[in-house]
GROMACS .gro file of C-alpha atoms in nm:
model
  370
    1UNK     CA    1 -14.423  -2.996  -0.104
    2UNK     CA    2 -14.163  -2.992   0.171
    3UNK     CA    3 -14.213  -3.357   0.262
    4UNK     CA    4 -14.130  -3.481  -0.091
    5UNK     CA    5 -13.780  -3.612  -0.166
    6UNK     CA    6 -13.652  -3.601   0.191
    7UNK     CA    7 -13.377  -3.861   0.135
    8UNK     CA    8 -13.032  -3.717   0.198
    9UNK     CA    9 -12.872  -3.628  -0.133
   10UNK     CA   10 -13.192  -3.686  -0.330
   11UNK     CA   11 -13.226  -3.512  -0.666
   12UNK     CA   12 -13.573  -3.353  -0.671
   13UNK     CA   13 -13.856  -3.375  -0.914
   14UNK     CA   14 -13.979  -3.038  -1.037
   15UNK     CA   15 -14.318  -2.902  -1.126
   16UNK     CA   16 -14.278  -2.778  -1.482
   17UNK     CA   17 -14.413  -2.784  -1.836
   18UNK     CA   18 -14.433  -3.062  -2.090
   19UNK     CA   19 -14.105  -3.223  -2.197
   20UNK     CA   20 -14.027  -3.172  -2.564
   21UNK     CA   21 -14.018  -3.549  -2.621
   22UNK     CA   22 -14.379  -3.607  -2.525
   23UNK     CA   23 -14.655  -3.570  -2.780
   24UNK     CA   24 -14.984  -3.386  -2.734
   25UNK     CA   25 -15.114  -3.695  -2.550
   26UNK     CA   26 -15.003  -3.521  -2.233
   27UNK     CA   27 -15.100  -3.169  -2.331
   28UNK     CA   28 -15.413  -2.995  -2.210
   29UNK     CA   29 -15.722  -3.211  -2.196
   30UNK     CA   30 -16.069  -3.055  -2.207
   31UNK     CA   31 -15.914  -2.718  -2.141
   32UNK     CA   32 -15.748  -2.829  -1.816
   33UNK     CA   33 -15.372  -2.790  -1.771
   34UNK     CA   34 -15.178  -3.083  -1.633
   35UNK     CA   35 -15.036  -3.072  -1.285
   36UNK     CA   36 -14.702  -3.216  -1.396
   37UNK     CA   37 -14.393  -3.321  -1.201
   38UNK     CA   38 -14.080  -3.424  -1.393
   39UNK     CA   39 -13.737  -3.542  -1.290
   40UNK     CA   40 -13.467  -3.281  -1.325
   41UNK     CA   41 -13.309  -3.444  -1.631
   42UNK     CA   42 -13.342  -3.708  -1.898
   43UNK     CA   43 -13.208  -4.042  -1.777
   44UNK     CA   44 -13.122  -4.346  -1.989
   45UNK     CA   45 -12.993  -4.606  -1.744
   46UNK     CA   46 -13.061  -4.959  -1.871
   47UNK     CA   47 -13.216  -5.053  -1.540
   48UNK     CA   48 -13.439  -4.800  -1.367
   49UNK     CA   49 -13.750  -4.794  -1.149
   50UNK     CA   50 -13.997  -4.521  -1.063
   51UNK     CA   51 -14.252  -4.525  -0.782
   52UNK     CA   52 -14.508  -4.260  -0.689
   53UNK     CA   53 -14.715  -4.280  -0.371
   54UNK     CA   54 -15.052  -4.101  -0.381
   55UNK     CA   55 -15.381  -4.079  -0.198
   56UNK     CA   56 -15.682  -4.032  -0.425
   57UNK     CA   57 -15.906  -3.746  -0.312
   58UNK     CA   58 -16.176  -3.742  -0.583
   59UNK     CA   59 -16.416  -3.989  -0.738
   60UNK     CA   60 -16.287  -3.944  -1.092
   61UNK     CA   61 -15.918  -3.940  -1.188
   62UNK     CA   62 -15.691  -3.931  -1.493
   63UNK     CA   63 -15.322  -3.976  -1.404
   64UNK     CA   64 -15.003  -4.040  -1.601
   65UNK     CA   65 -14.674  -4.188  -1.484
   66UNK     CA   66 -14.360  -4.317  -1.658
   67UNK     CA   67 -14.113  -4.169  -1.905
   68UNK     CA   68 -14.164  -3.960  -2.216
   69UNK     CA   69 -14.157  -4.261  -2.450
   70UNK     CA   70 -14.307  -4.523  -2.221
   71UNK     CA   71 -14.582  -4.439  -1.973
   72UNK     CA   72 -14.932  -4.530  -1.856
   73UNK     CA   73 -15.248  -4.325  -1.826
   74UNK     CA   74 -15.449  -4.439  -1.524
   75UNK     CA   75 -15.825  -4.410  -1.484
   76UNK     CA   76 -16.068  -4.535  -1.221
   77UNK     CA   77 -16.118  -4.876  -1.384
   78UNK     CA   78 -15.867  -4.903  -1.668
   79UNK     CA   79 -15.513  -4.822  -1.777
   80UNK     CA   80 -15.377  -4.714  -2.118
   81UNK     CA   81 -15.012  -4.802  -2.179
   82UNK     CA   82 -14.810  -4.600  -2.430
   83UNK     CA   83 -14.484  -4.685  -2.605
   84UNK     CA   84 -14.259  -4.541  -2.873
   85UNK     CA   85 -14.362  -4.598  -3.232
   86UNK     CA   86 -14.114  -4.640  -3.518
   87UNK     CA   87 -14.098  -4.260  -3.555
   88UNK     CA   88 -14.002  -4.227  -3.186
   89UNK     CA   89 -14.330  -4.066  -3.085
   90UNK     CA   90 -14.557  -4.181  -2.803
   91UNK     CA   91 -14.836  -4.410  -2.926
   92UNK     CA   92 -15.097  -4.625  -2.753
   93UNK     CA   93 -14.983  -4.984  -2.709
   94UNK     CA   94 -15.290  -5.127  -2.537
   95UNK     CA   95 -15.584  -5.039  -2.314
   96UNK     CA   96 -15.651  -5.280  -2.026
   97UNK     CA   97 -15.923  -5.310  -1.762
   98UNK     CA   98 -15.810  -5.297  -1.402
   99UNK     CA   99 -15.894  -5.595  -1.182
  100UNK     CA  100 -15.998  -5.351  -0.909
  101UNK     CA  101 -16.141  -4.999  -0.892
  102UNK     CA  102 -15.931  -4.704  -0.777
  103UNK     CA  103 -16.127  -4.553  -0.490
  104UNK     CA  104 -16.134  -4.221  -0.313
  105UNK     CA  105 -15.933  -4.196   0.013
  106UNK     CA  106 -15.722  -4.503  -0.068
  107UNK     CA  107 -15.343  -4.513  -0.097
  108UNK     CA  108 -15.179  -4.629  -0.420
  109UNK     CA  109 -14.827  -4.698  -0.542
  110UNK     CA  110 -14.783  -4.652  -0.918
  111UNK     CA  111 -14.483  -4.671  -1.148
  112UNK     CA  112 -14.257  -4.893  -1.356
  113UNK     CA  113 -13.961  -5.132  -1.327
  114UNK     CA  114 -13.733  -5.129  -1.633
  115UNK     CA  115 -13.469  -5.397  -1.684
  116UNK     CA  116 -13.231  -5.481  -1.970
  117UNK     CA  117 -13.480  -5.724  -2.130
  118UNK     CA  118 -13.822  -5.620  -1.995
  119UNK     CA  119 -14.031  -5.344  -1.843
  120UNK     CA  120 -14.323  -5.375  -1.601
  121UNK     CA  121 -14.590  -5.117  -1.516
  122UNK     CA  122 -14.772  -5.150  -1.184
  123UNK     CA  123 -15.058  -5.008  -0.977
  124UNK     CA  124 -15.082  -5.125  -0.618
  125UNK     CA  125 -15.342  -5.048  -0.356
  126UNK     CA  126 -15.143  -5.026  -0.034
  127UNK     CA  127 -15.177  -4.969   0.339
  128UNK     CA  128 -14.991  -4.698   0.526
  129UNK     CA  129 -14.701  -4.938   0.591
  130UNK     CA  130 -14.691  -5.009   0.212
  131UNK     CA  131 -14.831  -5.359   0.258
  132UNK     CA  132 -14.989  -5.446  -0.080
  133UNK     CA  133 -15.364  -5.515  -0.077
  134UNK     CA  134 -15.429  -5.536  -0.453
  135UNK     CA  135 -15.202  -5.522  -0.757
  136UNK     CA  136 -15.218  -5.465  -1.132
  137UNK     CA  137 -14.899  -5.550  -1.321
  138UNK     CA  138 -14.825  -5.565  -1.693
  139UNK     CA  139 -14.484  -5.685  -1.819
  140UNK     CA  140 -14.343  -5.645  -2.170
  141UNK     CA  141 -14.040  -5.835  -2.297
  142UNK     CA  142 -13.778  -5.691  -2.531
  143UNK     CA  143 -13.830  -5.978  -2.775
  144UNK     CA  144 -14.209  -5.946  -2.804
  145UNK     CA  145 -14.253  -5.569  -2.768
  146UNK     CA  146 -13.915  -5.399  -2.823
  147UNK     CA  147 -14.046  -5.045  -2.870
  148UNK     CA  148 -14.202  -5.054  -2.524
  149UNK     CA  149 -13.847  -5.061  -2.384
  150UNK     CA  150 -13.736  -4.747  -2.572
  151UNK     CA  151 -13.816  -4.535  -2.269
  152UNK     CA  152 -13.637  -4.215  -2.360
  153UNK     CA  153 -13.667  -3.887  -2.174
  154UNK     CA  154 -13.760  -3.780  -1.823
  155UNK     CA  155 -13.947  -3.975  -1.556
  156UNK     CA  156 -14.268  -3.784  -1.474
  157UNK     CA  157 -14.599  -3.790  -1.288
  158UNK     CA  158 -14.903  -3.594  -1.406
  159UNK     CA  159 -15.254  -3.531  -1.278
  160UNK     CA  160 -15.476  -3.457  -1.577
  161UNK     CA  161 -15.813  -3.477  -1.404
  162UNK     CA  162 -15.927  -3.516  -1.045
  163UNK     CA  163 -15.738  -3.456  -0.723
  164UNK     CA  164 -15.473  -3.656  -0.541
  165UNK     CA  165 -15.234  -3.598  -0.255
  166UNK     CA  166 -14.879  -3.664  -0.373
  167UNK     CA  167 -14.698  -3.825  -0.081
  168UNK     CA  168 -14.368  -3.922  -0.238
  169UNK     CA  169 -14.198  -3.986  -0.570
  170UNK     CA  170 -13.860  -4.132  -0.656
  171UNK     CA  171 -13.654  -4.316  -0.914
  172UNK     CA  172 -13.398  -4.582  -0.826
  173UNK     CA  173 -13.137  -4.793  -1.004
  174UNK     CA  174 -13.037  -5.141  -0.876
  175UNK     CA  175 -12.660  -5.100  -0.851
  176UNK     CA  176 -12.434  -5.197  -0.563
  177UNK     CA  177 -12.091  -5.034  -0.533
  178UNK     CA  178 -12.050  -5.003  -0.912
  179UNK     CA  179 -11.696  -4.981  -1.045
  180UNK     CA  180 -11.782  -4.889  -1.404
  181UNK     CA  181 -12.017  -4.655  -1.590
  182UNK     CA  182 -12.076  -4.668  -1.965
  183UNK     CA  183 -12.237  -4.366  -2.132
  184UNK     CA  184 -12.312  -4.397  -2.501
  185UNK     CA  185 -12.538  -4.383  -2.804
  186UNK     CA  186 -12.728  -4.651  -2.997
  187UNK     CA  187 -12.423  -4.882  -2.989
  188UNK     CA  188 -12.452  -4.893  -2.609
  189UNK     CA  189 -12.832  -4.894  -2.599
  190UNK     CA  190 -12.831  -5.174  -2.854
  191UNK     CA  191 -13.109  -4.996  -3.042
  192UNK     CA  192 -13.077  -5.198  -3.363
  193UNK     CA  193 -13.068  -5.525  -3.171
  194UNK     CA  194 -13.374  -5.419  -2.973
  195UNK     CA  195 -13.594  -5.311  -3.261
  196UNK     CA  196 -13.494  -5.620  -3.463
  197UNK     CA  197 -13.591  -5.856  -3.182
  198UNK     CA  198 -13.233  -5.967  -3.109
  199UNK     CA  199 -13.134  -6.022  -2.747
  200UNK     CA  200 -12.936  -5.728  -2.613
  201UNK     CA  201 -12.701  -5.964  -2.432
  202UNK     CA  202 -12.495  -5.948  -2.753
  203UNK     CA  203 -12.395  -5.586  -2.688
  204UNK     CA  204 -12.031  -5.543  -2.594
  205UNK     CA  205 -12.151  -5.358  -2.284
  206UNK     CA  206 -12.367  -5.655  -2.179
  207UNK     CA  207 -12.079  -5.897  -2.235
  208UNK     CA  208 -11.864  -5.674  -2.015
  209UNK     CA  209 -12.120  -5.637  -1.736
  210UNK     CA  210 -12.185  -6.011  -1.730
  211UNK     CA  211 -11.821  -6.053  -1.624
  212UNK     CA  212 -11.798  -5.762  -1.381
  213UNK     CA  213 -12.151  -5.816  -1.243
  214UNK     CA  214 -12.456  -5.624  -1.362
  215UNK     CA  215 -12.504  -5.470  -1.020
  216UNK     CA  216 -12.157  -5.315  -1.048
  217UNK     CA  217 -12.199  -5.147  -1.388
  218UNK     CA  218 -12.416  -4.854  -1.487
  219UNK     CA  219 -12.502  -4.887  -1.856
  220UNK     CA  220 -12.656  -4.573  -2.003
  221UNK     CA  221 -12.719  -4.555  -2.378
  222UNK     CA  222 -12.961  -4.363  -2.598
  223UNK     CA  223 -13.000  -4.389  -2.972
  224UNK     CA  224 -12.888  -4.072  -3.151
  225UNK     CA  225 -12.699  -3.933  -2.851
  226UNK     CA  226 -12.400  -3.710  -2.919
  227UNK     CA  227 -12.152  -3.499  -2.731
  228UNK     CA  228 -12.349  -3.182  -2.664
  229UNK     CA  229 -12.453  -2.935  -2.397
  230UNK     CA  230 -12.767  -3.141  -2.334
  231UNK     CA  231 -12.561  -3.456  -2.276
  232UNK     CA  232 -12.320  -3.278  -2.039
  233UNK     CA  233 -12.609  -3.145  -1.831
  234UNK     CA  234 -12.758  -3.488  -1.770
  235UNK     CA  235 -12.413  -3.650  -1.744
  236UNK     CA  236 -12.336  -3.428  -1.444
  237UNK     CA  237 -12.643  -3.568  -1.268
  238UNK     CA  238 -12.620  -3.935  -1.363
  239UNK     CA  239 -12.245  -3.954  -1.306
  240UNK     CA  240 -12.285  -3.799  -0.961
  241UNK     CA  241 -12.496  -4.093  -0.841
  242UNK     CA  242 -12.203  -4.333  -0.810
  243UNK     CA  243 -11.882  -4.163  -0.929
  244UNK     CA  244 -11.747  -4.498  -1.045
  245UNK     CA  245 -11.373  -4.547  -1.077
  246UNK     CA  246 -11.391  -4.600  -1.455
  247UNK     CA  247 -11.623  -4.414  -1.693
  248UNK     CA  248 -11.639  -4.516  -2.059
  249UNK     CA  249 -11.753  -4.229  -2.284
  250UNK     CA  250 -11.878  -4.421  -2.588
  251UNK     CA  251 -11.995  -4.123  -2.794
  252UNK     CA  252 -11.896  -3.961  -3.122
  253UNK     CA  253 -12.063  -4.148  -3.410
  254UNK     CA  254 -12.339  -3.885  -3.414
  255UNK     CA  255 -12.094  -3.594  -3.410
  256UNK     CA  256 -11.952  -3.637  -3.760
  257UNK     CA  257 -12.112  -3.316  -3.887
  258UNK     CA  258 -11.933  -3.108  -3.623
  259UNK     CA  259 -11.607  -3.255  -3.494
  260UNK     CA  260 -11.517  -2.939  -3.303
  261UNK     CA  261 -11.840  -2.970  -3.105
  262UNK     CA  262 -11.742  -3.327  -3.018
  263UNK     CA  263 -11.401  -3.212  -2.891
  264UNK     CA  264 -11.548  -2.922  -2.692
  265UNK     CA  265 -11.795  -3.131  -2.496
  266UNK     CA  266 -11.572  -3.436  -2.463
  267UNK     CA  267 -11.314  -3.214  -2.296
  268UNK     CA  268 -11.584  -3.094  -2.056
  269UNK     CA  269 -11.681  -3.452  -1.970
  270UNK     CA  270 -11.315  -3.547  -1.918
  271UNK     CA  271 -11.267  -3.246  -1.690
  272UNK     CA  272 -11.569  -3.344  -1.480
  273UNK     CA  273 -11.432  -3.695  -1.435
  274UNK     CA  274 -11.078  -3.587  -1.352
  275UNK     CA  275 -11.207  -3.337  -1.095
  276UNK     CA  276 -11.391  -3.628  -0.930
  277UNK     CA  277 -11.083  -3.851  -0.932
  278UNK     CA  278 -11.248  -4.080  -1.188
  279UNK     CA  279 -11.073  -4.242  -1.484
  280UNK     CA  280 -11.217  -4.148  -1.827
  281UNK     CA  281 -11.199  -4.401  -2.109
  282UNK     CA  282 -11.274  -4.294  -2.467
  283UNK     CA  283 -11.371  -4.504  -2.771
  284UNK     CA  284 -11.250  -4.455  -3.124
  285UNK     CA  285 -11.538  -4.417  -3.368
  286UNK     CA  286 -11.639  -4.627  -3.667
  287UNK     CA  287 -11.725  -4.549  -4.031
  288UNK     CA  288 -12.083  -4.481  -4.145
  289UNK     CA  289 -12.210  -4.536  -4.497
  290UNK     CA  290 -12.411  -4.213  -4.478
  291UNK     CA  291 -12.111  -3.995  -4.379
  292UNK     CA  292 -11.769  -3.908  -4.519
  293UNK     CA  293 -11.475  -4.086  -4.358
  294UNK     CA  294 -11.278  -3.768  -4.283
  295UNK     CA  295 -11.458  -3.690  -3.951
  296UNK     CA  296 -11.387  -4.046  -3.836
  297UNK     CA  297 -11.016  -3.993  -3.891
  298UNK     CA  298 -11.022  -3.649  -3.727
  299UNK     CA  299 -11.192  -3.778  -3.413
  300UNK     CA  300 -10.976  -4.089  -3.386
  301UNK     CA  301 -10.651  -3.900  -3.440
  302UNK     CA  302 -10.756  -3.655  -3.170
  303UNK     CA  303 -10.840  -3.935  -2.925
  304UNK     CA  304 -10.502  -4.100  -2.983
  305UNK     CA  305 -10.322  -3.769  -2.927
  306UNK     CA  306 -10.488  -3.706  -2.588
  307UNK     CA  307 -10.267  -3.924  -2.369
  308UNK     CA  308 -10.580  -4.076  -2.220
  309UNK     CA  309 -10.710  -4.432  -2.199
  310UNK     CA  310 -10.909  -4.541  -2.501
  311UNK     CA  311 -11.056  -4.856  -2.656
  312UNK     CA  312 -10.989  -4.884  -3.027
  313UNK     CA  313 -11.331  -4.993  -3.154
  314UNK     CA  314 -11.237  -4.872  -3.501
  315UNK     CA  315 -10.954  -5.124  -3.515
  316UNK     CA  316 -11.187  -5.394  -3.382
  317UNK     CA  317 -11.440  -5.379  -3.665
  318UNK     CA  318 -11.268  -5.239  -3.976
  319UNK     CA  319 -11.072  -5.420  -4.246
  320UNK     CA  320 -10.696  -5.431  -4.197
  321UNK     CA  321 -10.628  -5.312  -4.552
  322UNK     CA  322 -10.916  -5.059  -4.567
  323UNK     CA  323 -10.995  -4.859  -4.249
  324UNK     CA  324 -11.299  -4.702  -4.418
  325UNK     CA  325 -11.483  -5.038  -4.437
  326UNK     CA  326 -11.629  -5.267  -4.173
  327UNK     CA  327 -11.529  -5.632  -4.178
  328UNK     CA  328 -11.772  -5.869  -4.346
  329UNK     CA  329 -12.059  -5.976  -4.120
  330UNK     CA  330 -11.991  -5.706  -3.861
  331UNK     CA  331 -12.233  -5.440  -3.989
  332UNK     CA  332 -12.613  -5.424  -3.998
  333UNK     CA  333 -12.801  -5.349  -4.319
  334UNK     CA  334 -12.831  -4.980  -4.219
  335UNK     CA  335 -12.457  -4.927  -4.267
  336UNK     CA  336 -12.411  -4.786  -3.916
  337UNK     CA  337 -12.467  -5.037  -3.637
  338UNK     CA  338 -12.279  -5.354  -3.538
  339UNK     CA  339 -12.425  -5.703  -3.568
  340UNK     CA  340 -12.374  -5.955  -3.286
  341UNK     CA  341 -12.046  -6.054  -3.456
  342UNK     CA  342 -11.941  -5.690  -3.461
  343UNK     CA  343 -12.028  -5.652  -3.095
  344UNK     CA  344 -11.823  -5.962  -3.008
  345UNK     CA  345 -11.519  -5.808  -3.177
  346UNK     CA  346 -11.579  -5.488  -2.980
  347UNK     CA  347 -11.590  -5.680  -2.653
  348UNK     CA  348 -11.266  -5.854  -2.741
  349UNK     CA  349 -11.114  -5.510  -2.800
  350UNK     CA  350 -11.219  -5.409  -2.446
  351UNK     CA  351 -11.030  -5.713  -2.317
  352UNK     CA  352 -10.726  -5.602  -2.512
  353UNK     CA  353 -10.728  -5.228  -2.439
  354UNK     CA  354 -10.869  -5.211  -2.085
  355UNK     CA  355 -10.741  -5.525  -1.908
  356UNK     CA  356 -10.701  -5.344  -1.576
  357UNK     CA  357 -11.076  -5.325  -1.524
  358UNK     CA  358 -11.092  -5.703  -1.512
  359UNK     CA  359 -10.802  -5.723  -1.269
  360UNK     CA  360 -10.954  -5.460  -1.044
  361UNK     CA  361 -11.123  -5.723  -0.828
  362UNK     CA  362 -10.932  -6.025  -0.958
  363UNK     CA  363 -11.227  -6.108  -1.181
  364UNK     CA  364 -11.219  -6.396  -1.425
  365UNK     CA  365 -11.234  -6.342  -1.799
  366UNK     CA  366 -11.423  -6.664  -1.849
  367UNK     CA  367 -11.693  -6.490  -2.052
  368UNK     CA  368 -11.472  -6.473  -2.361
  369UNK     CA  369 -11.476  -6.854  -2.373
  370UNK     CA  370 -11.846  -6.898  -2.293
   0.00000   0.00000   0.00000
């Protein structure tokens, strides 16, 4: 409706079909098609909130809100909360009774608040001025329920049964004048740390943002991400939010089967940044036990030939006398991902290869000694 997303520069939600990440949990129910609104792209920012304001117009309702791999189904007197399972499909985490009944003609605010180490789902009965009358809130920590934080895909809102008036819907990220964006894959998301119950503060990206200030750094990682058309499409949107001075493009370890594809889309990302007056920073890639080493060398040689800033993560974690092997204690059992020791070496490489980002605001490098 015309009154939705009236903020200047807002990126709209769209009424469209099911995202390909969601399972049949959100498909037709009892022969009734969802009324579904999704954000225009996938979004993987570490810290993200969604809020939907509705007025309930029927006695019986069945609503859904959240992201493809982390959402809640809302009923009159209970809520079902879904998370990713180990196969990265939506699965029921728990079903909880509400402490109050959702009533016809009342206003409600529903959504989630996702942070680096936790995610909360909420339902609030509100007045017209958004004063909260009643609240349901359920919080999950990364340590106790890591798969609940794997909220991949698009933010969405769906009406599966009943009738509501949709008054507004938005997503927000808690950044203030950010100077740096980091876009990456599982190394940036810290997927292996997360699913093994290890605090994600050990990521090199977290070590970096703790120095620069979390509110000044957009961290955006998704396990399995690669340089591709799909990435470029969402990158255009997410990068446009802040257009930070520095943008680290920490991708490539999932492109080993097609190095030319990596080059093609990396050049597109670099072009987008340069046209915006932003400074692109690339990362050399690391060996994988399940892949030949040749693509690693091809990508890294290409990066070093580009006359562009880069952080040599390959140098940071591999043996001096054998560039095909990680240093002892730096690699997880899967043969792909860094351990906390590996991440620490990566952070130290950032200090070495990108010192100007720390000098940008005369920031201290005290973290390296903490």
